[in-house]
């Protein structure tokens, strides 16, 4: 046993009565030294009766918590900004046949089909023995996308820029061999 470890004990569970049903239970999960008086000078709960609400001590903080129309408008503007930024960054869900959990990726992080294939290989390539090898002739998998018209199409049939603007979902499927 470590010599430092011998000077520590687990606290015992204690129950302190507070005022107005605000009782405190110490489960004793923290470590304490062998001199509990230094850290717990009173275990009878008398000190908990004299606790003062922080808002009584700092009335200006209490006023800051009240709803101010300017604060509400600022919060609304921040939420709206978040929604607009989500539209700028096109995240699409990617699913693979046989894999329960899908993933989301940002299409705009990729510059072309090759970088998209590499990102999908990193995410889903470990699900198979030989990897996905998307866009290669010997690959066992095909990549399809759903466009804004809700039509499923093969990835690579349109230029990258048009694809990035229209894609709403991706699906990796096994080729029929």
Short mmCIF file of N, CA and C in Angstrom, two decimals, residues 10-175:
data_model
loop_
_atom_site.label_atom_id
_atom_site.label_comp_id
_atom_site.label_asym_id
_atom_site.label_seq_id
_atom_site.Cartn_x
_atom_site.Cartn_y
_atom_site.Cartn_z
N UNK A 10 -12.13 7.24 3.22
CA UNK A 10 -13.38 7.65 2.59
C UNK A 10 -14.29 8.26 3.64
N UNK A 11 -14.98 9.31 3.28
CA UNK A 11 -15.93 9.93 4.19
C UNK A 11 -17.08 8.97 4.44
N UNK A 12 -17.70 9.11 5.60
CA UNK A 12 -18.92 8.37 5.87
C UNK A 12 -20.08 9.19 5.37
N UNK A 13 -21.17 8.52 5.01
CA UNK A 13 -22.35 9.24 4.56
C UNK A 13 -22.94 10.03 5.71
N UNK A 14 -23.30 11.28 5.47
CA UNK A 14 -23.87 12.13 6.51
C UNK A 14 -25.08 12.84 5.95
N UNK A 15 -26.01 13.17 6.83
CA UNK A 15 -27.24 13.83 6.44
C UNK A 15 -27.36 15.11 7.26
N UNK A 16 -27.48 16.24 6.59
CA UNK A 16 -27.57 17.52 7.26
C UNK A 16 -28.98 18.07 7.08
N UNK A 17 -29.57 18.54 8.18
CA UNK A 17 -30.87 19.18 8.08
C UNK A 17 -30.68 20.64 7.73
N UNK A 18 -31.37 21.08 6.72
CA UNK A 18 -31.31 22.47 6.33
C UNK A 18 -32.64 23.14 6.60
N UNK A 19 -32.78 24.38 6.19
CA UNK A 19 -34.03 25.08 6.41
C UNK A 19 -34.97 24.86 5.22
N UNK A 20 -36.24 24.82 5.49
CA UNK A 20 -37.29 24.74 4.48
C UNK A 20 -37.07 23.59 3.50
N UNK A 21 -36.95 22.39 3.99
CA UNK A 21 -36.85 21.18 3.17
C UNK A 21 -35.68 21.18 2.22
N UNK A 22 -34.64 21.90 2.51
CA UNK A 22 -33.44 21.87 1.66
C UNK A 22 -32.36 21.07 2.37
N UNK A 23 -32.65 19.82 2.62
CA UNK A 23 -31.73 18.94 3.32
C UNK A 23 -30.57 18.57 2.42
N UNK A 24 -29.42 18.29 3.01
CA UNK A 24 -28.21 17.98 2.27
C UNK A 24 -27.75 16.59 2.66
N UNK A 25 -27.44 15.77 1.68
CA UNK A 25 -26.92 14.44 1.92
C UNK A 25 -25.51 14.37 1.36
N UNK A 26 -24.56 14.04 2.22
CA UNK A 26 -23.18 13.83 1.80
C UNK A 26 -22.98 12.33 1.70
N UNK A 27 -22.78 11.80 0.50
CA UNK A 27 -22.66 10.36 0.31
C UNK A 27 -21.32 9.82 0.74
N UNK A 28 -20.38 10.68 1.05
CA UNK A 28 -19.09 10.23 1.53
C UNK A 28 -18.21 9.66 0.44
N UNK A 29 -18.36 10.13 -0.77
CA UNK A 29 -17.58 9.60 -1.89
C UNK A 29 -16.26 10.31 -2.09
N UNK A 30 -16.04 11.41 -1.39
CA UNK A 30 -14.78 12.13 -1.54
C UNK A 30 -13.78 11.64 -0.50
N UNK A 31 -12.50 11.85 -0.77
CA UNK A 31 -11.46 11.47 0.17
C UNK A 31 -11.26 12.58 1.19
N UNK A 32 -10.97 12.22 2.41
CA UNK A 32 -10.66 13.21 3.43
C UNK A 32 -9.43 12.73 4.19
N UNK A 33 -8.79 13.64 4.90
CA UNK A 33 -7.62 13.27 5.70
C UNK A 33 -8.09 12.69 7.03
N UNK A 34 -7.15 12.22 7.81
CA UNK A 34 -7.49 11.63 9.11
C UNK A 34 -7.94 12.66 10.13
N UNK A 35 -7.75 13.96 9.83
CA UNK A 35 -8.18 15.01 10.73
C UNK A 35 -9.45 15.65 10.18
N UNK A 36 -10.62 15.05 10.39
CA UNK A 36 -11.85 15.59 9.80
C UNK A 36 -12.25 16.93 10.37
N UNK A 37 -11.78 17.28 11.59
CA UNK A 37 -12.18 18.55 12.19
C UNK A 37 -11.67 19.74 11.37
N UNK A 38 -10.55 19.58 10.70
CA UNK A 38 -9.99 20.68 9.92
C UNK A 38 -10.87 21.01 8.72
N UNK A 39 -11.55 20.02 8.19
CA UNK A 39 -12.35 20.24 6.99
C UNK A 39 -13.84 20.31 7.30
N UNK A 40 -14.28 19.62 8.35
CA UNK A 40 -15.68 19.62 8.73
C UNK A 40 -15.79 20.07 10.19
N UNK A 41 -15.69 21.37 10.45
CA UNK A 41 -15.68 21.83 11.83
C UNK A 41 -16.97 21.55 12.57
N UNK A 42 -18.08 21.50 11.88
CA UNK A 42 -19.35 21.25 12.54
C UNK A 42 -20.14 20.26 11.70
N UNK A 43 -20.55 19.17 12.30
CA UNK A 43 -21.32 18.18 11.55
C UNK A 43 -22.76 18.13 12.01
N UNK A 44 -23.19 19.07 12.83
CA UNK A 44 -24.56 19.03 13.33
C UNK A 44 -25.52 19.84 12.48
N UNK A 45 -25.07 20.50 11.44
CA UNK A 45 -25.96 21.21 10.53
C UNK A 45 -26.27 22.62 10.94
N UNK A 46 -25.68 23.15 12.00
CA UNK A 46 -26.00 24.51 12.44
C UNK A 46 -25.58 25.54 11.40
N UNK A 47 -24.47 25.33 10.72
CA UNK A 47 -23.99 26.30 9.74
C UNK A 47 -24.89 26.39 8.52
N UNK A 48 -25.65 25.36 8.24
CA UNK A 48 -26.51 25.38 7.07
C UNK A 48 -27.76 26.22 7.30
N UNK A 49 -28.10 26.47 8.55
CA UNK A 49 -29.26 27.30 8.86
C UNK A 49 -29.01 28.77 8.53
N UNK A 50 -27.75 29.19 8.50
CA UNK A 50 -27.45 30.60 8.31
C UNK A 50 -27.10 30.95 6.87
N UNK A 51 -27.29 30.04 5.95
CA UNK A 51 -27.00 30.34 4.55
C UNK A 51 -27.96 31.41 4.05
N UNK A 52 -27.44 32.35 3.29
CA UNK A 52 -28.23 33.46 2.78
C UNK A 52 -28.32 33.31 1.27
N UNK A 53 -29.49 33.60 0.73
CA UNK A 53 -29.68 33.53 -0.71
C UNK A 53 -28.78 34.57 -1.38
N UNK A 54 -28.07 34.19 -2.44
CA UNK A 54 -27.12 35.09 -3.09
C UNK A 54 -27.81 36.31 -3.69
N UNK A 55 -29.09 36.18 -4.05
CA UNK A 55 -29.77 37.32 -4.65
C UNK A 55 -30.02 38.43 -3.63
N UNK A 56 -30.13 38.07 -2.34
CA UNK A 56 -30.28 39.11 -1.33
C UNK A 56 -28.98 39.89 -1.14
N UNK A 57 -27.86 39.21 -1.34
CA UNK A 57 -26.57 39.88 -1.20
C UNK A 57 -26.23 40.74 -2.41
N UNK A 58 -26.67 40.33 -3.58
CA UNK A 58 -26.34 41.03 -4.82
C UNK A 58 -27.62 41.35 -5.59
N UNK A 59 -28.35 42.39 -5.21
CA UNK A 59 -29.61 42.69 -5.90
C UNK A 59 -29.42 43.04 -7.37
N UNK A 60 -28.25 43.57 -7.74
CA UNK A 60 -28.05 43.91 -9.15
C UNK A 60 -28.01 42.64 -10.01
N UNK A 61 -27.55 41.52 -9.45
CA UNK A 61 -27.56 40.26 -10.20
C UNK A 61 -28.98 39.76 -10.39
N UNK A 62 -29.82 39.97 -9.40
CA UNK A 62 -31.21 39.56 -9.51
C UNK A 62 -31.90 40.34 -10.63
N UNK A 63 -31.61 41.65 -10.69
CA UNK A 63 -32.21 42.46 -11.75
C UNK A 63 -31.72 42.03 -13.12
N UNK A 64 -30.48 41.57 -13.22
CA UNK A 64 -29.93 41.16 -14.51
C UNK A 64 -30.60 39.90 -15.03
N UNK A 65 -31.17 39.09 -14.12
CA UNK A 65 -31.81 37.86 -14.55
C UNK A 65 -33.22 38.07 -15.07
N UNK A 66 -33.84 39.20 -14.77
CA UNK A 66 -35.19 39.44 -15.24
C UNK A 66 -35.17 39.65 -16.74
N UNK A 67 -36.27 39.29 -17.39
CA UNK A 67 -36.33 39.39 -18.85
C UNK A 67 -36.39 40.85 -19.27
N UNK A 68 -35.52 41.21 -20.13
CA UNK A 68 -35.45 42.54 -20.68
C UNK A 68 -35.76 42.40 -22.17
N UNK A 69 -36.65 43.21 -22.72
CA UNK A 69 -36.97 43.07 -24.15
C UNK A 69 -35.75 43.13 -25.05
N UNK A 70 -34.75 43.92 -24.67
CA UNK A 70 -33.54 43.97 -25.48
C UNK A 70 -32.81 42.64 -25.46
N UNK A 71 -32.76 41.99 -24.28
CA UNK A 71 -32.10 40.69 -24.17
C UNK A 71 -32.83 39.63 -24.98
N UNK A 72 -34.17 39.66 -24.94
CA UNK A 72 -34.96 38.69 -25.68
C UNK A 72 -34.70 38.85 -27.17
N UNK A 73 -34.68 40.09 -27.67
CA UNK A 73 -34.43 40.31 -29.09
C UNK A 73 -33.02 39.85 -29.47
N UNK A 74 -32.04 40.10 -28.61
CA UNK A 74 -30.68 39.67 -28.90
C UNK A 74 -30.59 38.16 -28.95
N UNK A 75 -31.26 37.47 -28.02
CA UNK A 75 -31.26 36.00 -28.03
C UNK A 75 -31.94 35.47 -29.28
N UNK A 76 -33.05 36.10 -29.70
CA UNK A 76 -33.75 35.68 -30.90
C UNK A 76 -32.85 35.86 -32.13
N UNK A 77 -32.13 36.98 -32.18
CA UNK A 77 -31.23 37.22 -33.31
C UNK A 77 -30.12 36.17 -33.36
N UNK A 78 -29.59 35.76 -32.19
CA UNK A 78 -28.55 34.73 -32.16
C UNK A 78 -29.09 33.40 -32.66
N UNK A 79 -30.33 33.05 -32.26
CA UNK A 79 -30.93 31.80 -32.73
C UNK A 79 -31.15 31.84 -34.23
N UNK A 80 -31.62 32.96 -34.74
CA UNK A 80 -31.85 33.10 -36.17
C UNK A 80 -30.54 33.00 -36.93
N UNK A 81 -29.48 33.59 -36.38
CA UNK A 81 -28.16 33.51 -37.00
C UNK A 81 -27.70 32.06 -37.08
N UNK A 82 -27.97 31.28 -36.03
CA UNK A 82 -27.59 29.87 -36.02
C UNK A 82 -28.33 29.09 -37.09
N UNK A 83 -29.60 29.40 -37.30
CA UNK A 83 -30.37 28.72 -38.34
C UNK A 83 -29.83 29.08 -39.71
N UNK A 84 -29.53 30.34 -39.93
CA UNK A 84 -29.01 30.76 -41.22
C UNK A 84 -27.64 30.15 -41.49
N UNK A 85 -26.80 30.04 -40.47
CA UNK A 85 -25.48 29.46 -40.69
C UNK A 85 -25.60 27.98 -41.01
N UNK A 86 -26.63 27.31 -40.49
CA UNK A 86 -26.84 25.90 -40.80
C UNK A 86 -27.17 25.74 -42.29
N UNK A 87 -27.89 26.70 -42.85
CA UNK A 87 -28.21 26.63 -44.27
C UNK A 87 -26.95 26.83 -45.12
N UNK A 88 -26.04 27.66 -44.63
CA UNK A 88 -24.82 27.90 -45.39
C UNK A 88 -23.94 26.66 -45.42
N UNK A 89 -23.87 25.94 -44.31
CA UNK A 89 -23.07 24.72 -44.23
C UNK A 89 -24.00 23.55 -44.46
N UNK A 90 -23.89 22.91 -45.60
CA UNK A 90 -24.80 21.86 -45.98
C UNK A 90 -24.38 20.53 -45.36
N UNK A 91 -25.06 20.15 -44.30
CA UNK A 91 -24.84 18.86 -43.67
C UNK A 91 -25.84 17.87 -44.24
N UNK A 92 -25.37 16.71 -44.60
CA UNK A 92 -26.25 15.67 -45.10
C UNK A 92 -25.99 14.39 -44.32
N UNK A 93 -27.04 13.59 -44.19
CA UNK A 93 -26.92 12.33 -43.48
C UNK A 93 -26.44 11.27 -44.46
N UNK A 94 -25.54 10.41 -43.97
CA UNK A 94 -24.99 9.33 -44.78
C UNK A 94 -25.34 8.01 -44.10
N UNK A 95 -25.94 7.10 -44.85
CA UNK A 95 -26.24 5.76 -44.34
C UNK A 95 -25.56 4.73 -45.23
N UNK A 96 -25.24 3.59 -44.62
CA UNK A 96 -24.65 2.48 -45.36
C UNK A 96 -25.48 1.24 -45.10
N UNK A 97 -25.74 0.46 -46.14
CA UNK A 97 -26.47 -0.78 -45.97
C UNK A 97 -25.76 -1.68 -44.97
N UNK A 98 -26.51 -2.18 -44.00
CA UNK A 98 -25.95 -3.07 -43.00
C UNK A 98 -25.37 -2.38 -41.79
N UNK A 99 -25.32 -1.06 -41.80
CA UNK A 99 -24.80 -0.30 -40.65
C UNK A 99 -25.98 0.43 -40.02
N UNK A 100 -26.17 0.22 -38.74
CA UNK A 100 -27.34 0.77 -38.07
C UNK A 100 -27.26 2.28 -37.92
N UNK A 101 -26.11 2.78 -37.54
CA UNK A 101 -25.97 4.20 -37.23
C UNK A 101 -25.49 4.97 -38.45
N UNK A 102 -26.21 6.03 -38.80
CA UNK A 102 -25.78 6.91 -39.89
C UNK A 102 -24.89 8.01 -39.34
N UNK A 103 -24.28 8.75 -40.23
CA UNK A 103 -23.41 9.87 -39.84
C UNK A 103 -23.81 11.09 -40.65
N UNK A 104 -23.45 12.26 -40.15
CA UNK A 104 -23.67 13.50 -40.90
C UNK A 104 -22.33 14.06 -41.31
N UNK A 105 -22.29 14.56 -42.52
CA UNK A 105 -21.07 15.20 -43.01
C UNK A 105 -21.43 16.54 -43.63
N UNK A 106 -20.45 17.42 -43.66
CA UNK A 106 -20.62 18.71 -44.31
C UNK A 106 -20.07 18.57 -45.73
N UNK A 107 -20.94 18.68 -46.69
CA UNK A 107 -20.54 18.53 -48.10
C UNK A 107 -19.54 19.61 -48.48
N UNK A 108 -19.69 20.81 -47.95
CA UNK A 108 -18.83 21.92 -48.36
C UNK A 108 -17.41 21.80 -47.83
N UNK A 109 -17.15 20.85 -46.92
CA UNK A 109 -15.78 20.61 -46.48
C UNK A 109 -14.97 19.89 -47.55
N UNK A 110 -15.65 19.27 -48.49
CA UNK A 110 -14.99 18.53 -49.56
C UNK A 110 -14.90 19.40 -50.81
N UNK A 111 -13.84 19.18 -51.58
CA UNK A 111 -13.63 19.98 -52.79
C UNK A 111 -14.06 19.25 -54.05
N UNK A 112 -14.15 17.93 -53.97
CA UNK A 112 -14.51 17.14 -55.14
C UNK A 112 -14.97 15.76 -54.69
N UNK A 113 -15.31 14.94 -55.68
CA UNK A 113 -15.79 13.59 -55.38
C UNK A 113 -14.72 12.74 -54.69
N UNK A 114 -13.47 12.94 -55.04
CA UNK A 114 -12.39 12.15 -54.44
C UNK A 114 -12.28 12.42 -52.94
N UNK A 115 -12.33 13.69 -52.54
CA UNK A 115 -12.25 14.00 -51.11
C UNK A 115 -13.48 13.49 -50.36
N UNK A 116 -14.64 13.50 -51.01
CA UNK A 116 -15.84 12.92 -50.41
C UNK A 116 -15.66 11.42 -50.20
N UNK A 117 -15.12 10.74 -51.22
CA UNK A 117 -14.89 9.30 -51.12
C UNK A 117 -13.91 8.97 -50.00
N UNK A 118 -12.88 9.78 -49.83
CA UNK A 118 -11.90 9.55 -48.76
C UNK A 118 -12.54 9.75 -47.38
N UNK A 119 -13.38 10.76 -47.25
CA UNK A 119 -14.05 11.00 -45.98
C UNK A 119 -14.99 9.84 -45.64
N UNK A 120 -15.73 9.35 -46.63
CA UNK A 120 -16.63 8.22 -46.39
C UNK A 120 -15.85 6.94 -46.11
N UNK A 121 -14.69 6.80 -46.74
CA UNK A 121 -13.83 5.64 -46.46
C UNK A 121 -13.37 5.66 -45.01
N UNK A 122 -13.02 6.85 -44.50
CA UNK A 122 -12.62 6.96 -43.09
C UNK A 122 -13.76 6.60 -42.15
N UNK A 123 -14.98 6.99 -42.52
CA UNK A 123 -16.13 6.75 -41.65
C UNK A 123 -16.64 5.31 -41.71
N UNK A 124 -16.76 4.78 -42.91
CA UNK A 124 -17.42 3.49 -43.09
C UNK A 124 -16.52 2.38 -43.63
N UNK A 125 -15.29 2.67 -44.01
CA UNK A 125 -14.42 1.69 -44.63
C UNK A 125 -14.06 0.52 -43.74
N UNK A 126 -14.08 0.73 -42.44
CA UNK A 126 -13.72 -0.34 -41.51
C UNK A 126 -14.84 -1.36 -41.35
N UNK A 127 -15.99 -1.11 -41.95
CA UNK A 127 -17.11 -2.04 -41.85
C UNK A 127 -16.94 -3.25 -42.77
N UNK A 128 -16.00 -3.17 -43.70
CA UNK A 128 -15.77 -4.28 -44.63
C UNK A 128 -14.30 -4.68 -44.59
N UNK A 129 -14.01 -5.86 -45.11
CA UNK A 129 -12.63 -6.35 -45.10
C UNK A 129 -11.73 -5.57 -46.03
N UNK A 130 -12.23 -5.23 -47.22
CA UNK A 130 -11.37 -4.58 -48.21
C UNK A 130 -11.65 -3.08 -48.36
N UNK A 131 -12.48 -2.49 -47.48
CA UNK A 131 -12.78 -1.07 -47.57
C UNK A 131 -13.85 -0.79 -48.61
N UNK A 132 -14.25 0.44 -48.72
CA UNK A 132 -15.31 0.82 -49.66
C UNK A 132 -14.80 0.94 -51.09
N UNK A 133 -13.66 1.59 -51.26
CA UNK A 133 -13.07 1.85 -52.58
C UNK A 133 -14.10 2.45 -53.55
N UNK A 134 -14.81 3.47 -53.08
CA UNK A 134 -15.83 4.12 -53.92
C UNK A 134 -15.20 4.70 -55.18
N UNK A 135 -15.93 4.70 -56.26
CA UNK A 135 -15.53 5.21 -57.57
C UNK A 135 -14.42 4.39 -58.21
N UNK A 136 -14.17 3.19 -57.71
CA UNK A 136 -13.21 2.28 -58.35
C UNK A 136 -13.99 1.12 -58.94
N UNK A 137 -13.52 0.61 -60.06
CA UNK A 137 -14.23 -0.45 -60.77
C UNK A 137 -14.40 -1.72 -59.96
N UNK A 138 -13.41 -2.09 -59.15
CA UNK A 138 -13.48 -3.33 -58.39
C UNK A 138 -14.22 -3.17 -57.05
N UNK A 139 -14.79 -2.02 -56.78
CA UNK A 139 -15.50 -1.78 -55.53
C UNK A 139 -16.78 -2.60 -55.46
N UNK A 140 -17.11 -3.04 -54.26
CA UNK A 140 -18.35 -3.78 -54.04
C UNK A 140 -19.50 -2.84 -53.67
N UNK A 141 -19.22 -1.53 -53.62
CA UNK A 141 -20.22 -0.57 -53.16
C UNK A 141 -20.46 0.54 -54.17
N UNK A 142 -21.68 1.06 -54.14
CA UNK A 142 -22.06 2.21 -54.96
C UNK A 142 -22.54 3.32 -54.03
N UNK A 143 -22.39 4.54 -54.49
CA UNK A 143 -22.82 5.69 -53.70
C UNK A 143 -23.94 6.41 -54.45
N UNK A 144 -25.06 6.60 -53.75
CA UNK A 144 -26.21 7.29 -54.32
C UNK A 144 -26.54 8.50 -53.46
N UNK A 145 -27.21 9.48 -54.09
CA UNK A 145 -27.63 10.66 -53.33
C UNK A 145 -29.07 10.98 -53.66
N UNK A 146 -29.74 11.61 -52.70
CA UNK A 146 -31.10 12.10 -52.91
C UNK A 146 -30.98 13.59 -53.15
N UNK A 147 -31.58 14.06 -54.24
CA UNK A 147 -31.49 15.49 -54.55
C UNK A 147 -32.69 16.24 -53.97
N UNK A 148 -32.75 17.52 -54.24
CA UNK A 148 -33.82 18.35 -53.69
C UNK A 148 -35.18 18.00 -54.25
N UNK A 149 -35.21 17.28 -55.38
CA UNK A 149 -36.47 16.82 -55.96
C UNK A 149 -36.88 15.46 -55.41
N UNK A 150 -36.17 14.97 -54.38
CA UNK A 150 -36.43 13.67 -53.74
C UNK A 150 -36.19 12.49 -54.69
N UNK A 151 -35.31 12.66 -55.66
CA UNK A 151 -34.95 11.59 -56.60
C UNK A 151 -33.60 11.02 -56.19
N UNK A 152 -33.47 9.68 -56.18
CA UNK A 152 -32.19 9.03 -55.92
C UNK A 152 -31.40 8.96 -57.21
N UNK A 153 -30.15 9.38 -57.17
CA UNK A 153 -29.29 9.40 -58.35
C UNK A 153 -27.92 8.86 -57.97
N UNK A 154 -27.17 8.43 -58.97
CA UNK A 154 -25.81 7.95 -58.74
C UNK A 154 -24.88 9.14 -58.55
N UNK A 155 -24.03 9.06 -57.54
CA UNK A 155 -23.07 10.13 -57.29
C UNK A 155 -22.04 10.12 -58.42
N UNK A 156 -21.76 11.30 -58.95
CA UNK A 156 -20.80 11.43 -60.03
C UNK A 156 -21.44 11.68 -61.38
N UNK A 157 -22.78 11.69 -61.43
CA UNK A 157 -23.45 11.90 -62.71
C UNK A 157 -23.57 13.37 -63.10
N UNK A 158 -23.29 14.28 -62.17
CA UNK A 158 -23.32 15.71 -62.45
C UNK A 158 -22.02 16.32 -61.93
N UNK A 159 -21.65 17.51 -62.39
CA UNK A 159 -20.45 18.18 -61.87
C UNK A 159 -20.55 18.40 -60.36
N UNK A 160 -19.39 18.47 -59.70
CA UNK A 160 -19.33 18.56 -58.24
C UNK A 160 -20.13 19.73 -57.69
N UNK A 161 -20.01 20.90 -58.29
CA UNK A 161 -20.68 22.09 -57.77
C UNK A 161 -22.20 21.89 -57.78
N UNK A 162 -22.72 21.36 -58.85
CA UNK A 162 -24.15 21.11 -58.94
C UNK A 162 -24.58 20.04 -57.91
N UNK A 163 -23.75 19.03 -57.75
CA UNK A 163 -24.02 17.98 -56.76
C UNK A 163 -24.08 18.58 -55.36
N UNK A 164 -23.10 19.41 -55.01
CA UNK A 164 -23.03 19.99 -53.67
C UNK A 164 -24.22 20.89 -53.37
N UNK A 165 -24.79 21.52 -54.40
CA UNK A 165 -25.94 22.39 -54.21
C UNK A 165 -27.24 21.61 -54.08
N UNK A 166 -27.31 20.41 -54.64
CA UNK A 166 -28.57 19.68 -54.71
C UNK A 166 -28.69 18.50 -53.75
N UNK A 167 -27.59 18.00 -53.21
CA UNK A 167 -27.64 16.80 -52.39
C UNK A 167 -28.34 17.07 -51.05
N UNK A 168 -29.20 16.13 -50.63
CA UNK A 168 -29.85 16.22 -49.33
C UNK A 168 -29.56 14.99 -48.47
N UNK A 169 -29.13 13.89 -49.09
CA UNK A 169 -28.86 12.66 -48.35
C UNK A 169 -27.95 11.76 -49.18
N UNK A 170 -27.13 10.95 -48.52
CA UNK A 170 -26.24 10.00 -49.21
C UNK A 170 -26.51 8.59 -48.70
N UNK A 171 -26.34 7.60 -49.59
CA UNK A 171 -26.53 6.20 -49.21
C UNK A 171 -25.47 5.35 -49.90
N UNK A 172 -24.78 4.53 -49.11
CA UNK A 172 -23.79 3.59 -49.64
C UNK A 172 -24.47 2.23 -49.71
N UNK A 173 -24.57 1.68 -50.92
CA UNK A 173 -25.24 0.39 -51.11
C UNK A 173 -24.27 -0.63 -51.68
N UNK A 174 -24.57 -1.89 -51.42
CA UNK A 174 -23.76 -2.99 -51.94
C UNK A 174 -24.19 -3.27 -53.38
N UNK A 175 -23.19 -3.42 -54.27
CA UNK A 175 -23.48 -3.75 -55.67
C UNK A 175 -23.95 -5.19 -55.77
#
